[in-house]
Coordinates of C-alpha atoms in Angstrom, one line a residue:
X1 CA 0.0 0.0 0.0
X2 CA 3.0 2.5 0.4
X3 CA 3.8 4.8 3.1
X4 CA 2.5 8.0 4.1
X5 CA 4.9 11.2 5.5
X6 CA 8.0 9.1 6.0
X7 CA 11.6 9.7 6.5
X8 CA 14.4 8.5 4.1
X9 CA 18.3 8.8 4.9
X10 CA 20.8 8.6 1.9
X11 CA 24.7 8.8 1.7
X12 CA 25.7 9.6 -2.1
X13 CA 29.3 8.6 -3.1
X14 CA 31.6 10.0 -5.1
X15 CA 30.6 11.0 -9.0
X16 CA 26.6 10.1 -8.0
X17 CA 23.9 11.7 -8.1
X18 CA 19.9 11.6 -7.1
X19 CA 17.5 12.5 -9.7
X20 CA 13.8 13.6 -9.7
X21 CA 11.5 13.1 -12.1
X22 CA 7.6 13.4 -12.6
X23 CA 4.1 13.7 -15.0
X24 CA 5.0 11.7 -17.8
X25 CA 1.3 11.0 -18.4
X26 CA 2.1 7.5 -19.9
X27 CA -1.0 6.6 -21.8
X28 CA -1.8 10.2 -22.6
X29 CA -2.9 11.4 -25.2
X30 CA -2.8 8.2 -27.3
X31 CA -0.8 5.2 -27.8
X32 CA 1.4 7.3 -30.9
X33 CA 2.5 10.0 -28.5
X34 CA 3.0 8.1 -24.9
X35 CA 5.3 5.7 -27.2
X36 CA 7.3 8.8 -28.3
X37 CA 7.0 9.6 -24.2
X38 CA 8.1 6.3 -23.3
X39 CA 10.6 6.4 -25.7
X40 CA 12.7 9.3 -24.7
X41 CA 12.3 8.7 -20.5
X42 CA 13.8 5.3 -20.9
X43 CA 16.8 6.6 -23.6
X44 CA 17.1 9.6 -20.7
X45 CA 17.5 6.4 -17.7
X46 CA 20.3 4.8 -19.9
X47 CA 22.2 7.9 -20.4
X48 CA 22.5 8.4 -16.3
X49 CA 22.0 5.2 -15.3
X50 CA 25.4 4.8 -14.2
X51 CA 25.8 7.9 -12.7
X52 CA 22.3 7.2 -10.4
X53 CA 22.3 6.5 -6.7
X54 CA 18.7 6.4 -6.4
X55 CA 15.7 8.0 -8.5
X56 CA 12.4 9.8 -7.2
X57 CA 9.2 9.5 -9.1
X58 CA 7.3 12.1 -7.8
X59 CA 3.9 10.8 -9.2
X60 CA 1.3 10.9 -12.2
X61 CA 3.9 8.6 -14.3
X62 CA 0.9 7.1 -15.5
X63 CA -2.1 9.2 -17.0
X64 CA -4.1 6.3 -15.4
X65 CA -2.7 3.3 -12.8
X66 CA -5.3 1.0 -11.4
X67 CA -4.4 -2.5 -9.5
X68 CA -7.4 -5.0 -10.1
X69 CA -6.0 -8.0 -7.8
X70 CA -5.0 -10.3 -11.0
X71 CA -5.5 -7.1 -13.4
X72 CA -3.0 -4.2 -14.8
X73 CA -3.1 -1.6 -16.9
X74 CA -1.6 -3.1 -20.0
X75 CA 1.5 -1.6 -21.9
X76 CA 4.3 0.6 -20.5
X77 CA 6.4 -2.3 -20.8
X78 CA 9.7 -0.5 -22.2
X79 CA 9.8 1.6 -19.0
X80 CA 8.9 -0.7 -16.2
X81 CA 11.7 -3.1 -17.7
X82 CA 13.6 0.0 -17.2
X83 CA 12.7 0.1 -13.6
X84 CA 13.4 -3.7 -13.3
X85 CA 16.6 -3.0 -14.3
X86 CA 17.7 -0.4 -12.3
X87 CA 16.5 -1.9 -9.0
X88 CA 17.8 -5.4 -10.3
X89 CA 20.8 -4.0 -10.4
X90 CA 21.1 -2.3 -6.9
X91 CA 19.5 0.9 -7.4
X92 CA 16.5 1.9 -5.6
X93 CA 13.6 3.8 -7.0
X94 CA 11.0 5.7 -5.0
X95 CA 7.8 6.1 -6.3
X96 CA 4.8 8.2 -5.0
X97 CA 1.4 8.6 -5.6
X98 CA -0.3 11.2 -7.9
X99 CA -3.4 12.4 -8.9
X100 CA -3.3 9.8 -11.8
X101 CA -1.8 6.9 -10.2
X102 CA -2.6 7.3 -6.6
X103 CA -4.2 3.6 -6.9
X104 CA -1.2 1.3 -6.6
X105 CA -1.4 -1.7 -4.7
X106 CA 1.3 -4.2 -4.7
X107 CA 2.5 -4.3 -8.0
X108 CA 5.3 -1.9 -8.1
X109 CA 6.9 -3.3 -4.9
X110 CA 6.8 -7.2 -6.0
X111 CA 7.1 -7.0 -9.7
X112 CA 9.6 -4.3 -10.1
X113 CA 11.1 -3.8 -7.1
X114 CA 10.3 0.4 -6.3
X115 CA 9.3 1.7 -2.4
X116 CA 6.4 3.4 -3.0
X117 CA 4.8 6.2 -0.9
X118 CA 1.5 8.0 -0.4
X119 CA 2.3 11.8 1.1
X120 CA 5.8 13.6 1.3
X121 CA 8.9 12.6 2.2
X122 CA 11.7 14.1 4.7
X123 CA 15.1 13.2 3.0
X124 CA 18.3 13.6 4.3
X125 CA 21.0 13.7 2.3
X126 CA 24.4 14.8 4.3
X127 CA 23.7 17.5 5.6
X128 CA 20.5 18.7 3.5
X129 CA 17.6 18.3 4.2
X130 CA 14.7 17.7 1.6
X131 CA 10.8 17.7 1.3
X132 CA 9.6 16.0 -1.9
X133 CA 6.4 14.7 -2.6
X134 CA 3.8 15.0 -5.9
X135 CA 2.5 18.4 -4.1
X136 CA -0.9 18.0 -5.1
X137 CA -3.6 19.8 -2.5
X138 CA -1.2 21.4 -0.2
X139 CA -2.2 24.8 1.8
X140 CA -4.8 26.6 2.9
X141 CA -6.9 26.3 -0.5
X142 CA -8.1 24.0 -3.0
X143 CA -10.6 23.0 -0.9
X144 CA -12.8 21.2 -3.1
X145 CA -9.9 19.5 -5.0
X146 CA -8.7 18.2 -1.6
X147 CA -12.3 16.6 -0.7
X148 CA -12.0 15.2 -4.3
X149 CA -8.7 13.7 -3.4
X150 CA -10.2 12.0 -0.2
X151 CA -12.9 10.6 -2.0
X152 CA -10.9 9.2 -4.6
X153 CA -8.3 7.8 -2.3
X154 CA -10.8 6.2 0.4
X155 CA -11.0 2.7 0.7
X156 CA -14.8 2.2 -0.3
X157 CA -14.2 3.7 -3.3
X158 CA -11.2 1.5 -4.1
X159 CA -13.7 -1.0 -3.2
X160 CA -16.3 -0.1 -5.6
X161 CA -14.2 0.7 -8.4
X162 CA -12.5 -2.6 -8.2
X163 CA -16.0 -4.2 -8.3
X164 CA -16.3 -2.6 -12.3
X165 CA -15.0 -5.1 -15.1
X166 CA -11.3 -4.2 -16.1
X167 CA -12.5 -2.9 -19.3
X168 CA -15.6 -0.2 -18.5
X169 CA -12.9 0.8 -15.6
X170 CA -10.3 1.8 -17.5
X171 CA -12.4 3.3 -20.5
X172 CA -14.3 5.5 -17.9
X173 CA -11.2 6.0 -15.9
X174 CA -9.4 7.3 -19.3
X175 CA -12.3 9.4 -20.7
X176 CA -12.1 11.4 -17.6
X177 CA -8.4 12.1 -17.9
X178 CA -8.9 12.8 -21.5
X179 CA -11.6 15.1 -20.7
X180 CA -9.5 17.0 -17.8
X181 CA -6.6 17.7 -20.1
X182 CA -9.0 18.6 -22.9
X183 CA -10.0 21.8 -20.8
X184 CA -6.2 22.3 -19.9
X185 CA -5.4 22.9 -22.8
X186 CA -8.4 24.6 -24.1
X187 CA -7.8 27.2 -21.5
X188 CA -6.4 30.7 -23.0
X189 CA -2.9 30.9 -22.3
X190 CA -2.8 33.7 -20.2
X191 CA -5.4 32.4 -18.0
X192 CA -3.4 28.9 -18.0
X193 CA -0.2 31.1 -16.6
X194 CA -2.4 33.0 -14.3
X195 CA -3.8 29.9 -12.5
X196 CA -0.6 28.4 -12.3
X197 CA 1.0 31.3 -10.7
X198 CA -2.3 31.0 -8.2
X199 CA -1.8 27.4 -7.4
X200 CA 2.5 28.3 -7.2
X201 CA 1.7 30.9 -4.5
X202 CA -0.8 28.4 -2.5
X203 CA 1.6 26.0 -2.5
X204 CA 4.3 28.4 -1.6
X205 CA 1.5 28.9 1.9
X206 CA 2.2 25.5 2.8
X207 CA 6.2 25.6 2.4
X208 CA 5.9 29.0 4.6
X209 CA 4.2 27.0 7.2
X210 CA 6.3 24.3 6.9
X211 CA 9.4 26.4 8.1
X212 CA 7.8 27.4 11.1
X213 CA 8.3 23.8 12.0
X214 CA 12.0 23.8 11.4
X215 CA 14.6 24.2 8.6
X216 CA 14.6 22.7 4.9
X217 CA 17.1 23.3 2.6
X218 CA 15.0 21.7 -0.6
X219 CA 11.5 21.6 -1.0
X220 CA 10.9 19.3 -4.5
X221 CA 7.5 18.7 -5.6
X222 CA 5.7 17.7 -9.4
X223 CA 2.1 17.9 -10.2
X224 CA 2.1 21.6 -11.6
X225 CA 3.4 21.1 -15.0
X226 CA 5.4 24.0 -14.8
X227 CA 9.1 24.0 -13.9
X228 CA 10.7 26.3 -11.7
X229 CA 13.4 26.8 -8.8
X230 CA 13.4 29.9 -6.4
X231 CA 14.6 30.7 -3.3
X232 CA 12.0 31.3 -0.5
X233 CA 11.3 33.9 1.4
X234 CA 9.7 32.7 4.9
X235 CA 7.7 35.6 5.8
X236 CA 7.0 37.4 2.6
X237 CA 4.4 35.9 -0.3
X238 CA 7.1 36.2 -2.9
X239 CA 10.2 34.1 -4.0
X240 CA 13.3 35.0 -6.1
X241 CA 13.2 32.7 -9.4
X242 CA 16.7 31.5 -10.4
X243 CA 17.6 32.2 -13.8
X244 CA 20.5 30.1 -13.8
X245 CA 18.6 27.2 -12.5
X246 CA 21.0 26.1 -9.9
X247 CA 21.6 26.2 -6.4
X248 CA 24.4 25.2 -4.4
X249 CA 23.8 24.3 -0.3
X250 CA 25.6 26.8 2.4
X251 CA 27.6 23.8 3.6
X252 CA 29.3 26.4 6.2
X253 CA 26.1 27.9 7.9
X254 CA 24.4 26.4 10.8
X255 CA 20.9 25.0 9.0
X256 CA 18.2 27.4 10.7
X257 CA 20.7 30.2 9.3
X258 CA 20.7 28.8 5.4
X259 CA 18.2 29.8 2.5
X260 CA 15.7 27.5 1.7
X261 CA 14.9 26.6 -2.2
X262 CA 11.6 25.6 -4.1
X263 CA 12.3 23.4 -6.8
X264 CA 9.3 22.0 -9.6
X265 CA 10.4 19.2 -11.6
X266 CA 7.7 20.2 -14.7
X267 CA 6.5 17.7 -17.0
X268 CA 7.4 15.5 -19.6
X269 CA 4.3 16.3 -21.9
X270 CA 5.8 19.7 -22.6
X271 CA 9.3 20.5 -20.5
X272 CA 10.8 17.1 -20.4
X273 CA 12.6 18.7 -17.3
X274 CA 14.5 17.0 -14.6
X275 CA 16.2 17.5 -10.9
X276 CA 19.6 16.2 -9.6
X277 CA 21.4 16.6 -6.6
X278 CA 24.9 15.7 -6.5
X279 CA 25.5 16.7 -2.6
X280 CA 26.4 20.3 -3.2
X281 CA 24.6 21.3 -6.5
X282 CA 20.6 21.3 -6.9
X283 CA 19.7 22.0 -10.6
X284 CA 17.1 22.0 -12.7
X285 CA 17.8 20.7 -16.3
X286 CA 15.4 20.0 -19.5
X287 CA 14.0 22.2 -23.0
X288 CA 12.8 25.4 -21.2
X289 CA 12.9 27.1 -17.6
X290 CA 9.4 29.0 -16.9
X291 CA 9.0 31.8 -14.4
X292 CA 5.3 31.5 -13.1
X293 CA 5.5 33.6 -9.5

């Protein structure tokens, strides 16, 4: 079932990295264009494969996930061997729960070999300290996309959706999604920019909060499609955006005295963005860099 707000340790050695990645929307829009999705994530695995201490998923990697108990969503096979191989060959993979895919059972854990969380995550990593999760319905607002979210995610619902045959599950499940990004993308694009900003600053709330509780160095989250990293300020509704993408950690300042740093990983529909940390350097990497505070 995965694990919910958890803490994770990890030492990196010499010449490795961590990686972050999210919103690949496998399935989406059609088979021709997840294929060309697929296709590039798993070329992108083999070309830092051996430079990879561990790799985040931070959620909707599917479009649509659903575990029946002898039933899976079919295809995707190029990049779950992918994942095979990595954690076959000693390198863990940590994948949580999105919007799309929150409804994992077992699968992940026995088949491929991935830990697999519902929530955020506290991560350690020397001396930085990191809060990643998918960083959907966080803060004050969203209030009806939060009940949403508990509806979807409670256990009767599981229960009832499981009782649906495979087939008018997935085709409802699938029209919905297809319906969702329809209106995305319909939107103008200034009002698509303007609502992301919106849902940028909410979740900015919730960081703010969160460093009232004590220092982090990194918060890393998904889920808006829109990749960014800017330094926080704690008190003020406002962040400075990073042009250069990068930011390195004040090894030589007591923690409660460093800055602390918002990073979005994007999306792979658009962006094809990506995070590493390599125990000093946090960047952001991929097509283009968006500024949406």
């Amino acid at each position: 079932m995965g694990r919910n707000n958890t803490f994770l340790e990890l030492e990196l050695q010499a010449g490795k990295k961590i990686f972050f990645l999210s919103d690949f929307h496998l399935g989406a829009p059609d088979n021709a264009e997840s294929r060309q999705r697929e296709t590039a994530v798993t070329a992108w695995i083999d070309a830092h494969k051996d430079e990879m201490a561990a790799l985040f998923l931070l959620g909707d990697i599917f479009d649509y996930w659903f575990e029946y108990r002898h039933v899976v969503p079919k295809g995707f096979v190029r990049f779950l061997a992918k994942i095979a191989e990595l954690t076959d060959n000693g390198i863990p993979v940590h994948f949580f729960g999105g919007n799309h895919d929150t409804w994992n059972n077992t699968y992940f854990q026995q088949e491929l070999g991935m830990h697999v969380y519902r929530g955020n995550m506290e991560l350690q990593v020397g001396d930085a300290r990191f809060l990643i999760g998918h960083g959907d319905g966080l803060g004050a607002h969203e209030k009806g996309y939060k009940l949403m979210k508990a509806v979807f995610e409670a256990k009767a619902s599981r229960i009832l959706y499981a009782a649906l045959h495979p087939y008018w599950g997935c085709l409802m499940a699938r029209a919905m999604s297809r319906q969702s990004r329809h209106i995305g993308i319909a939107a103008d694009e200034n009002r698509h920019i303007e609502r992301e900003r919106w849902k940028n600053r909410n979740l900015l709330q919730f960081m703010q909060e969160r460093l009232q509780q004590g220092h982090i160095d990194f918060f890393v989250f998904a889920h808006r499609h829109w990749p960014v990293l800017a330094e926080l300020d704690p008190t003020k509704p406002e962040v400075k955006v990073l042009d250069d993408c990068r930011t390195s950690l004040a090894h030589e300042s007591p923690a409660d005295e460093r800055p602390s740093f918002y990073l979005n990983t994007g999306d792979w529909i658009r962006y094809r963005t990506f995070a590493s940390y390599d125990g000093k350097t946090l960047k952001l990497e991929g097509k283009q860099i968006q500024d949406t505070f």
